[in-house]
Structure formats: structure tokens, C-alpha cells
CSV table of C-alpha atoms in Angstrom, one decimal:
chain,number,residue,atom,x,y,z
G,20,MET,CA,71.0,-148.0,-123.5
G,21,LEU,CA,69.1,-151.3,-122.5
G,22,ARG,CA,71.1,-154.3,-121.4
G,23,ILE,CA,69.4,-157.9,-121.6
G,24,ARG,CA,70.9,-160.6,-119.8
G,25,GLY,CA,69.5,-164.1,-119.2
G,26,THR,CA,69.3,-167.5,-121.1
G,27,VAL,CA,67.8,-168.8,-123.9
G,28,GLY,CA,67.5,-172.6,-123.4
G,29,GLU,CA,71.0,-173.4,-122.2
G,30,LEU,CA,72.7,-170.6,-124.3
G,31,PRO,CA,73.5,-167.6,-122.2
G,32,VAL,CA,72.4,-164.2,-123.6
G,33,ASP,CA,73.9,-160.7,-123.1
G,34,LEU,CA,72.6,-158.1,-125.2
G,35,THR,CA,73.1,-154.3,-125.2
G,36,LEU,CA,70.6,-152.1,-127.3
G,37,GLU,CA,71.1,-148.6,-127.8
G,38,LEU,CA,68.0,-146.6,-128.2
G,39,ASP,CA,67.4,-143.2,-129.6
G,40,GLU,CA,64.7,-140.8,-128.3
G,41,SER,CA,62.2,-142.0,-130.8
G,42,ASP,CA,63.1,-145.6,-130.2
G,43,TRP,CA,62.3,-145.1,-126.6
G,44,ALA,CA,59.2,-143.2,-127.6
G,45,ARG,CA,57.6,-146.1,-129.7
G,46,LEU,CA,58.8,-148.5,-126.8
G,47,GLY,CA,56.8,-146.4,-124.1
G,48,ALA,CA,53.7,-146.4,-126.6
G,49,GLN,CA,53.8,-150.1,-126.4
G,50,PHE,CA,53.0,-149.7,-122.6
G,51,GLY,CA,50.7,-146.6,-122.9
G,52,VAL,CA,53.7,-144.5,-121.3
G,53,GLN,CA,54.6,-141.2,-123.0
G,54,VAL,CA,58.2,-140.8,-123.0
G,55,GLN,CA,59.2,-137.0,-122.8
G,56,THR,CA,62.1,-135.9,-124.8
G,57,ALA,CA,65.0,-134.0,-123.5
G,58,GLN,CA,64.4,-129.9,-123.9
G,59,PRO,CA,67.4,-127.6,-124.2
G,60,GLN,CA,68.0,-126.0,-120.9
G,61,ALA,CA,69.4,-122.4,-120.1
G,62,ALA,CA,72.8,-122.6,-118.6
G,63,ALA,CA,71.5,-121.4,-115.2
G,64,ALA,CA,68.8,-124.0,-114.9
G,65,PRO,CA,69.6,-126.1,-111.9
G,66,VAL,CA,71.3,-129.5,-112.2
G,67,THR,CA,68.9,-132.4,-111.8
G,68,LYS,CA,69.6,-136.0,-111.1
G,69,PRO,CA,69.4,-138.0,-114.7
G,70,VAL,CA,66.8,-140.5,-115.0
G,71,ASN,CA,68.6,-144.2,-114.8
G,72,GLN,CA,67.6,-147.1,-116.6
G,73,ASP,CA,66.3,-148.6,-113.4
G,74,ASP,CA,64.1,-145.7,-112.9
G,75,ALA,CA,62.4,-145.6,-116.2
G,76,VAL,CA,61.9,-149.4,-115.8
G,77,TRP,CA,60.2,-148.7,-112.6
G,78,GLN,CA,58.0,-146.0,-114.1
G,79,VAL,CA,56.9,-148.5,-117.2
G,80,ALA,CA,56.1,-151.1,-114.6
G,81,ARG,CA,54.1,-148.8,-112.3
G,82,ASP,CA,52.2,-147.6,-115.6
G,83,LEU,CA,51.5,-151.1,-116.8
G,84,LEU,CA,49.8,-151.9,-113.5
G,85,ARG,CA,48.0,-148.5,-113.4
G,86,LYS,CA,46.7,-149.0,-117.0
G,87,ALA,CA,45.7,-152.5,-116.1
G,88,GLY,CA,43.7,-151.5,-112.7
G,89,GLN,CA,44.0,-155.0,-111.5
G,90,LEU,CA,46.1,-158.0,-112.2
G,91,SER,CA,47.0,-161.2,-110.7
G,92,GLY,CA,50.4,-162.1,-109.4
G,93,PRO,CA,51.3,-164.5,-112.0
G,94,GLU,CA,50.2,-162.5,-114.6
G,95,LEU,CA,52.0,-159.3,-113.7
G,96,LEU,CA,55.1,-161.5,-113.1
G,97,ASP,CA,54.9,-162.6,-116.6
G,98,GLN,CA,54.5,-159.0,-118.0
G,99,LEU,CA,57.5,-157.7,-115.9
G,100,GLU,CA,59.6,-160.5,-116.8
G,101,GLY,CA,58.9,-159.7,-120.5
G,102,LEU,CA,59.6,-155.9,-119.5
G,103,THR,CA,62.9,-156.5,-118.0
G,104,GLY,CA,64.1,-159.7,-120.0
G,105,SER,CA,64.9,-161.7,-116.7
G,106,ALA,CA,62.9,-163.6,-114.1
G,107,ALA,CA,64.9,-162.2,-111.2
G,108,ALA,CA,64.4,-158.5,-112.5
G,109,GLY,CA,60.9,-159.2,-112.8
G,110,LYS,CA,60.4,-160.6,-109.4
G,111,ARG,CA,62.4,-157.4,-107.8
G,112,LEU,CA,59.9,-155.4,-109.8
G,113,LEU,CA,57.0,-157.3,-108.3
G,114,VAL,CA,58.2,-156.8,-104.8
G,115,ARG,CA,58.9,-153.3,-105.2
G,116,LEU,CA,55.4,-153.0,-106.4
G,117,ARG,CA,54.2,-154.8,-103.5
G,118,HIS,CA,55.8,-152.3,-101.1
G,119,SER,CA,54.6,-149.3,-102.8
G,120,SER,CA,51.9,-147.1,-101.5
G,121,ASP,CA,50.1,-147.0,-104.8
G,122,VAL,CA,49.5,-150.6,-104.8
G,123,LYS,CA,47.1,-152.7,-102.8
G,124,VAL,CA,47.7,-156.5,-102.7
G,125,ALA,CA,44.8,-158.9,-101.9
G,126,SER,CA,44.3,-162.3,-101.5
G,127,GLY,CA,42.6,-163.6,-104.7
G,128,GLY,CA,42.3,-167.3,-103.7
G,129,ASP,CA,45.6,-169.1,-104.7
G,130,THR,CA,47.3,-165.9,-106.1
G,131,PRO,CA,47.7,-162.5,-104.9
G,132,LEU,CA,45.6,-159.7,-106.9
G,133,TYR,CA,47.7,-156.5,-107.2
G,134,SER,CA,45.7,-153.4,-107.7
G,135,TRP,CA,46.4,-149.8,-108.4
G,136,ILE,CA,45.1,-147.3,-105.8
G,137,GLU,CA,43.9,-143.9,-107.3
């Protein structure tokens, strides 16, 4: 399930989308992410924490920067806002990326440059 909240002009928007595995796979393909489908598990398999929506969005955000290699702050923020559907959520992901050990942030004149570290 994917929930989008925000505004369109002055109109409030609260939209909930239910996606099945094939929908998630197509969405992931748009960002170059391979979505793994659930595999049947044996009864004796250890219980693992399910991946929540925030973890999935975080992985897509990381993959977006990894694929690009380097993006300016405003470009990355625009893409993250598009991914999350909200400016606030996009900014939270940008801050989380800034503090990630896989990301280097350098001064690029007027804007920061976010680079993926291999």
C-alpha cells in the first residue's frame, strides 16, 4: 500500500494506492531497482522483520543516487519529492542521504553535490 498526502494547488490530497507484486516490480523498474517477489517459506524458517514502506522508499532513494552517481542538491530533492509525493518527505530523505555512510556531500558552488561512494 502506498499513501500520498499533500496538496494540489489549494486542494488537499490524501490518496491510498494498493499495489500487487507486479505493480511494485514495474514501479521499481522505473528507478532501475529489481523488486524481489515473496518466496514461500518453510514452517521452520526464522521470522524476519517485514520490509515496511519507509524501508522500501529509502532503498529506492539510495538506488536513485547510486544509479546517477552524482546529483546536485536541488536535482536530487526534486526527484525525491516526486518519489514520495511530498516536499517534507523528500527533504527527510535528503537529510537521511546526507548522513549515510554511502554518500559524500561536497560544495558545488551555490548547491551541494551528492555523490555515491562505491
